[in-house]
Amino acid sequence: MFGLDVATDVSGLMGCRLESIDMTEHQVQLRLDSLNGIRLSIESRFALTTGEGDRGVYERPRDAAQALADLIGVAVVDARVAEPGTLTLGWDEGSVLEVFDSNEHYESYQIHLGERLIVV
């Protein structure tokens, strides 16, 4: 929507397992590979569709706490920008996380790929 082109290479997220989740009132950090500095910081609206097809859209990280915790230890098998501004991660147990560029005046999310930082 505002700041991530569909041609952006986010393949560095693939193959990483979710190690831990850090959560505050307005942000959630998904640590995917701490040793190599790979993490995703979300400060915007996001959706999580389970492998069973249940979809939740979240405005506040705490509302998604259990759904995100269920992904700990699960690997990312697909990482792409499906549409402008939206990061999509597919997990090996069938879940799909969509992170939306929904904050027009603030950062929506950051992708940390080691030395590379993508701010949306």
JSON list of C-alpha atoms in Angstrom, two decimals:
[
{"chain": "A", "resi": 1, "resn": "MET", "atom": "CA", "xyz": [0.00, 0.00, 0.00]},
{"chain": "A", "resi": 2, "resn": "PHE", "atom": "CA", "xyz": [2.63, 2.58, 0.99]},
{"chain": "A", "resi": 3, "resn": "GLY", "atom": "CA", "xyz": [6.15, 1.22, 0.94]},
{"chain": "A", "resi": 4, "resn": "LEU", "atom": "CA", "xyz": [7.10, -2.30, -0.10]},
{"chain": "A", "resi": 5, "resn": "ASP", "atom": "CA", "xyz": [7.37, -3.24, -3.75]},
{"chain": "A", "resi": 6, "resn": "VAL", "atom": "CA", "xyz": [6.33, -6.73, -4.88]},
{"chain": "A", "resi": 7, "resn": "ALA", "atom": "CA", "xyz": [9.82, -7.19, -6.35]},
{"chain": "A", "resi": 8, "resn": "THR", "atom": "CA", "xyz": [11.47, -6.87, -2.91]},
{"chain": "A", "resi": 9, "resn": "ASP", "atom": "CA", "xyz": [13.57, -9.94, -2.12]},
{"chain": "A", "resi": 10, "resn": "VAL", "atom": "CA", "xyz": [12.60, -11.31, 1.30]},
{"chain": "A", "resi": 11, "resn": "SER", "atom": "CA", "xyz": [13.77, -14.86, 0.60]},
{"chain": "A", "resi": 12, "resn": "GLY", "atom": "CA", "xyz": [16.24, -14.58, 3.50]},
{"chain": "A", "resi": 13, "resn": "LEU", "atom": "CA", "xyz": [13.30, -15.34, 5.81]},
{"chain": "A", "resi": 14, "resn": "MET", "atom": "CA", "xyz": [12.75, -18.76, 4.22]},
{"chain": "A", "resi": 15, "resn": "GLY", "atom": "CA", "xyz": [14.06, -21.75, 6.10]},
{"chain": "A", "resi": 16, "resn": "CYS", "atom": "CA", "xyz": [14.15, -19.90, 9.43]},
{"chain": "A", "resi": 17, "resn": "ARG", "atom": "CA", "xyz": [12.28, -21.28, 12.43]},
{"chain": "A", "resi": 18, "resn": "LEU", "atom": "CA", "xyz": [10.44, -19.00, 14.82]},
{"chain": "A", "resi": 19, "resn": "GLU", "atom": "CA", "xyz": [12.61, -19.01, 17.94]},
{"chain": "A", "resi": 20, "resn": "SER", "atom": "CA", "xyz": [10.81, -16.54, 20.18]},
{"chain": "A", "resi": 21, "resn": "ILE", "atom": "CA", "xyz": [8.28, -13.74, 20.37]},
{"chain": "A", "resi": 22, "resn": "ASP", "atom": "CA", "xyz": [8.76, -10.42, 22.15]},
{"chain": "A", "resi": 23, "resn": "MET", "atom": "CA", "xyz": [5.56, -8.49, 22.67]},
{"chain": "A", "resi": 24, "resn": "THR", "atom": "CA", "xyz": [4.69, -5.00, 23.87]},
{"chain": "A", "resi": 25, "resn": "GLU", "atom": "CA", "xyz": [1.44, -3.07, 23.72]},
{"chain": "A", "resi": 26, "resn": "HIS", "atom": "CA", "xyz": [2.04, -1.82, 20.18]},
{"chain": "A", "resi": 27, "resn": "GLN", "atom": "CA", "xyz": [4.72, -4.13, 18.73]},
{"chain": "A", "resi": 28, "resn": "VAL", "atom": "CA", "xyz": [5.53, -7.78, 18.31]},
{"chain": "A", "resi": 29, "resn": "GLN", "atom": "CA", "xyz": [8.96, -9.05, 17.33]},
{"chain": "A", "resi": 30, "resn": "LEU", "atom": "CA", "xyz": [9.26, -12.46, 15.75]},
{"chain": "A", "resi": 31, "resn": "ARG", "atom": "CA", "xyz": [12.83, -13.72, 16.21]},
{"chain": "A", "resi": 32, "resn": "LEU", "atom": "CA", "xyz": [13.48, -16.16, 13.40]},
{"chain": "A", "resi": 33, "resn": "ASP", "atom": "CA", "xyz": [17.26, -16.64, 13.58]},
{"chain": "A", "resi": 34, "resn": "SER", "atom": "CA", "xyz": [18.89, -14.77, 16.46]},
{"chain": "A", "resi": 35, "resn": "LEU", "atom": "CA", "xyz": [22.39, -15.93, 15.57]},
{"chain": "A", "resi": 36, "resn": "ASN", "atom": "CA", "xyz": [22.15, -14.32, 12.11]},
{"chain": "A", "resi": 37, "resn": "GLY", "atom": "CA", "xyz": [20.04, -11.31, 13.14]},
{"chain": "A", "resi": 38, "resn": "ILE", "atom": "CA", "xyz": [16.87, -12.32, 11.30]},
{"chain": "A", "resi": 39, "resn": "ARG", "atom": "CA", "xyz": [13.66, -10.97, 12.80]},
{"chain": "A", "resi": 40, "resn": "LEU", "atom": "CA", "xyz": [10.41, -9.28, 11.92]},
{"chain": "A", "resi": 41, "resn": "SER", "atom": "CA", "xyz": [9.10, -6.35, 13.99]},
{"chain": "A", "resi": 42, "resn": "ILE", "atom": "CA", "xyz": [5.38, -5.64, 13.46]},
{"chain": "A", "resi": 43, "resn": "GLU", "atom": "CA", "xyz": [3.68, -2.40, 14.51]},
{"chain": "A", "resi": 44, "resn": "SER", "atom": "CA", "xyz": [0.69, -2.60, 12.20]},
{"chain": "A", "resi": 45, "resn": "ARG", "atom": "CA", "xyz": [-2.37, -4.67, 11.44]},
{"chain": "A", "resi": 46, "resn": "PHE", "atom": "CA", "xyz": [-1.67, -8.30, 10.53]},
{"chain": "A", "resi": 47, "resn": "ALA", "atom": "CA", "xyz": [-3.61, -11.46, 9.77]},
{"chain": "A", "resi": 48, "resn": "LEU", "atom": "CA", "xyz": [-2.90, -15.06, 10.60]},
{"chain": "A", "resi": 49, "resn": "THR", "atom": "CA", "xyz": [-4.63, -17.92, 8.83]},
{"chain": "A", "resi": 50, "resn": "THR", "atom": "CA", "xyz": [-4.15, -21.30, 10.49]},
{"chain": "A", "resi": 51, "resn": "GLY", "atom": "CA", "xyz": [-3.48, -24.50, 8.61]},
{"chain": "A", "resi": 52, "resn": "GLU", "atom": "CA", "xyz": [-7.14, -25.36, 9.23]},
{"chain": "A", "resi": 53, "resn": "GLY", "atom": "CA", "xyz": [-8.26, -22.20, 7.43]},
{"chain": "A", "resi": 54, "resn": "ASP", "atom": "CA", "xyz": [-9.31, -20.08, 10.42]},
{"chain": "A", "resi": 55, "resn": "ARG", "atom": "CA", "xyz": [-8.29, -16.45, 9.83]},
{"chain": "A", "resi": 56, "resn": "GLY", "atom": "CA", "xyz": [-7.83, -13.75, 12.43]},
{"chain": "A", "resi": 57, "resn": "VAL", "atom": "CA", "xyz": [-7.04, -10.11, 11.72]},
{"chain": "A", "resi": 58, "resn": "TYR", "atom": "CA", "xyz": [-5.26, -8.34, 14.57]},
{"chain": "A", "resi": 59, "resn": "GLU", "atom": "CA", "xyz": [-4.83, -4.67, 15.44]},
{"chain": "A", "resi": 60, "resn": "ARG", "atom": "CA", "xyz": [-3.13, -5.34, 18.79]},
{"chain": "A", "resi": 61, "resn": "PRO", "atom": "CA", "xyz": [-0.31, -7.87, 19.25]},
{"chain": "A", "resi": 62, "resn": "ARG", "atom": "CA", "xyz": [-1.69, -9.22, 22.53]},
{"chain": "A", "resi": 63, "resn": "ASP", "atom": "CA", "xyz": [-4.85, -10.40, 20.77]},
{"chain": "A", "resi": 64, "resn": "ALA", "atom": "CA", "xyz": [-2.70, -12.71, 18.63]},
{"chain": "A", "resi": 65, "resn": "ALA", "atom": "CA", "xyz": [-0.44, -13.95, 21.43]},
{"chain": "A", "resi": 66, "resn": "GLN", "atom": "CA", "xyz": [-1.60, -17.57, 21.46]},
{"chain": "A", "resi": 67, "resn": "ALA", "atom": "CA", "xyz": [-1.86, -17.86, 17.68]},
{"chain": "A", "resi": 68, "resn": "LEU", "atom": "CA", "xyz": [1.70, -16.57, 17.29]},
{"chain": "A", "resi": 69, "resn": "ALA", "atom": "CA", "xyz": [3.01, -18.73, 20.13]},
{"chain": "A", "resi": 70, "resn": "ASP", "atom": "CA", "xyz": [1.68, -21.78, 18.30]},
{"chain": "A", "resi": 71, "resn": "LEU", "atom": "CA", "xyz": [4.22, -21.02, 15.55]},
{"chain": "A", "resi": 72, "resn": "ILE", "atom": "CA", "xyz": [7.28, -21.28, 17.82]},
{"chain": "A", "resi": 73, "resn": "GLY", "atom": "CA", "xyz": [9.58, -23.91, 16.36]},
{"chain": "A", "resi": 74, "resn": "VAL", "atom": "CA", "xyz": [7.84, -23.82, 12.96]},
{"chain": "A", "resi": 75, "resn": "ALA", "atom": "CA", "xyz": [9.83, -22.97, 9.82]},
{"chain": "A", "resi": 76, "resn": "VAL", "atom": "CA", "xyz": [9.05, -20.36, 7.18]},
{"chain": "A", "resi": 77, "resn": "VAL", "atom": "CA", "xyz": [8.66, -22.10, 3.81]},
{"chain": "A", "resi": 78, "resn": "ASP", "atom": "CA", "xyz": [7.46, -19.14, 1.74]},
{"chain": "A", "resi": 79, "resn": "ALA", "atom": "CA", "xyz": [8.31, -15.44, 2.06]},
{"chain": "A", "resi": 80, "resn": "ARG", "atom": "CA", "xyz": [7.14, -12.87, -0.47]},
{"chain": "A", "resi": 81, "resn": "VAL", "atom": "CA", "xyz": [5.51, -9.55, -1.07]},
{"chain": "A", "resi": 82, "resn": "ALA", "atom": "CA", "xyz": [2.17, -10.77, -2.39]},
{"chain": "A", "resi": 83, "resn": "GLU", "atom": "CA", "xyz": [0.80, -7.30, -3.11]},
{"chain": "A", "resi": 84, "resn": "PRO", "atom": "CA", "xyz": [2.32, -3.85, -2.65]},
{"chain": "A", "resi": 85, "resn": "GLY", "atom": "CA", "xyz": [2.95, -3.22, 1.04]},
{"chain": "A", "resi": 86, "resn": "THR", "atom": "CA", "xyz": [1.95, -6.69, 2.29]},
{"chain": "A", "resi": 87, "resn": "LEU", "atom": "CA", "xyz": [4.53, -9.20, 3.50]},
{"chain": "A", "resi": 88, "resn": "THR", "atom": "CA", "xyz": [3.31, -12.79, 3.38]},
{"chain": "A", "resi": 89, "resn": "LEU", "atom": "CA", "xyz": [4.97, -15.66, 5.24]},
{"chain": "A", "resi": 90, "resn": "GLY", "atom": "CA", "xyz": [3.92, -19.28, 4.75]},
{"chain": "A", "resi": 91, "resn": "TRP", "atom": "CA", "xyz": [4.81, -21.71, 7.54]},
{"chain": "A", "resi": 92, "resn": "ASP", "atom": "CA", "xyz": [5.54, -25.43, 7.12]},
{"chain": "A", "resi": 93, "resn": "GLU", "atom": "CA", "xyz": [2.50, -26.48, 9.15]},
{"chain": "A", "resi": 94, "resn": "GLY", "atom": "CA", "xyz": [0.17, -24.60, 6.76]},
{"chain": "A", "resi": 95, "resn": "SER", "atom": "CA", "xyz": [-0.35, -21.24, 8.47]},
{"chain": "A", "resi": 96, "resn": "VAL", "atom": "CA", "xyz": [-0.01, -17.94, 6.59]},
{"chain": "A", "resi": 97, "resn": "LEU", "atom": "CA", "xyz": [0.97, -14.63, 8.20]},
{"chain": "A", "resi": 98, "resn": "GLU", "atom": "CA", "xyz": [0.13, -11.42, 6.32]},
{"chain": "A", "resi": 99, "resn": "VAL", "atom": "CA", "xyz": [1.64, -8.17, 7.58]},
{"chain": "A", "resi": 100, "resn": "PHE", "atom": "CA", "xyz": [-0.03, -5.06, 6.21]},
{"chain": "A", "resi": 101, "resn": "ASP", "atom": "CA", "xyz": [1.44, -1.63, 5.59]},
{"chain": "A", "resi": 102, "resn": "SER", "atom": "CA", "xyz": [-1.48, -0.05, 7.43]},
{"chain": "A", "resi": 103, "resn": "ASN", "atom": "CA", "xyz": [0.18, 2.90, 9.20]},
{"chain": "A", "resi": 104, "resn": "GLU", "atom": "CA", "xyz": [0.19, 5.85, 6.82]},
{"chain": "A", "resi": 105, "resn": "HIS", "atom": "CA", "xyz": [2.14, 8.17, 9.17]},
{"chain": "A", "resi": 106, "resn": "TYR", "atom": "CA", "xyz": [4.31, 5.66, 11.05]},
{"chain": "A", "resi": 107, "resn": "GLU", "atom": "CA", "xyz": [6.41, 2.59, 10.34]},
{"chain": "A", "resi": 108, "resn": "SER", "atom": "CA", "xyz": [4.28, -0.50, 9.86]},
{"chain": "A", "resi": 109, "resn": "TYR", "atom": "CA", "xyz": [6.99, -3.15, 10.15]},
{"chain": "A", "resi": 110, "resn": "GLN", "atom": "CA", "xyz": [10.69, -3.82, 9.82]},
{"chain": "A", "resi": 111, "resn": "ILE", "atom": "CA", "xyz": [12.39, -6.85, 8.33]},
{"chain": "A", "resi": 112, "resn": "HIS", "atom": "CA", "xyz": [15.86, -7.48, 9.73]},
{"chain": "A", "resi": 113, "resn": "LEU", "atom": "CA", "xyz": [17.91, -9.76, 7.48]},
{"chain": "A", "resi": 114, "resn": "GLY", "atom": "CA", "xyz": [21.28, -9.66, 9.21]},
{"chain": "A", "resi": 115, "resn": "GLU", "atom": "CA", "xyz": [23.03, -6.53, 7.89]},
{"chain": "A", "resi": 116, "resn": "ARG", "atom": "CA", "xyz": [20.05, -5.63, 5.69]},
{"chain": "A", "resi": 117, "resn": "LEU", "atom": "CA", "xyz": [17.14, -3.66, 7.17]},
{"chain": "A", "resi": 118, "resn": "ILE", "atom": "CA", "xyz": [13.87, -3.12, 5.30]},
{"chain": "A", "resi": 119, "resn": "VAL", "atom": "CA", "xyz": [11.63, -0.49, 6.87]},
{"chain": "A", "resi": 120, "resn": "VAL", "atom": "CA", "xyz": [8.02, -0.26, 5.70]}
]
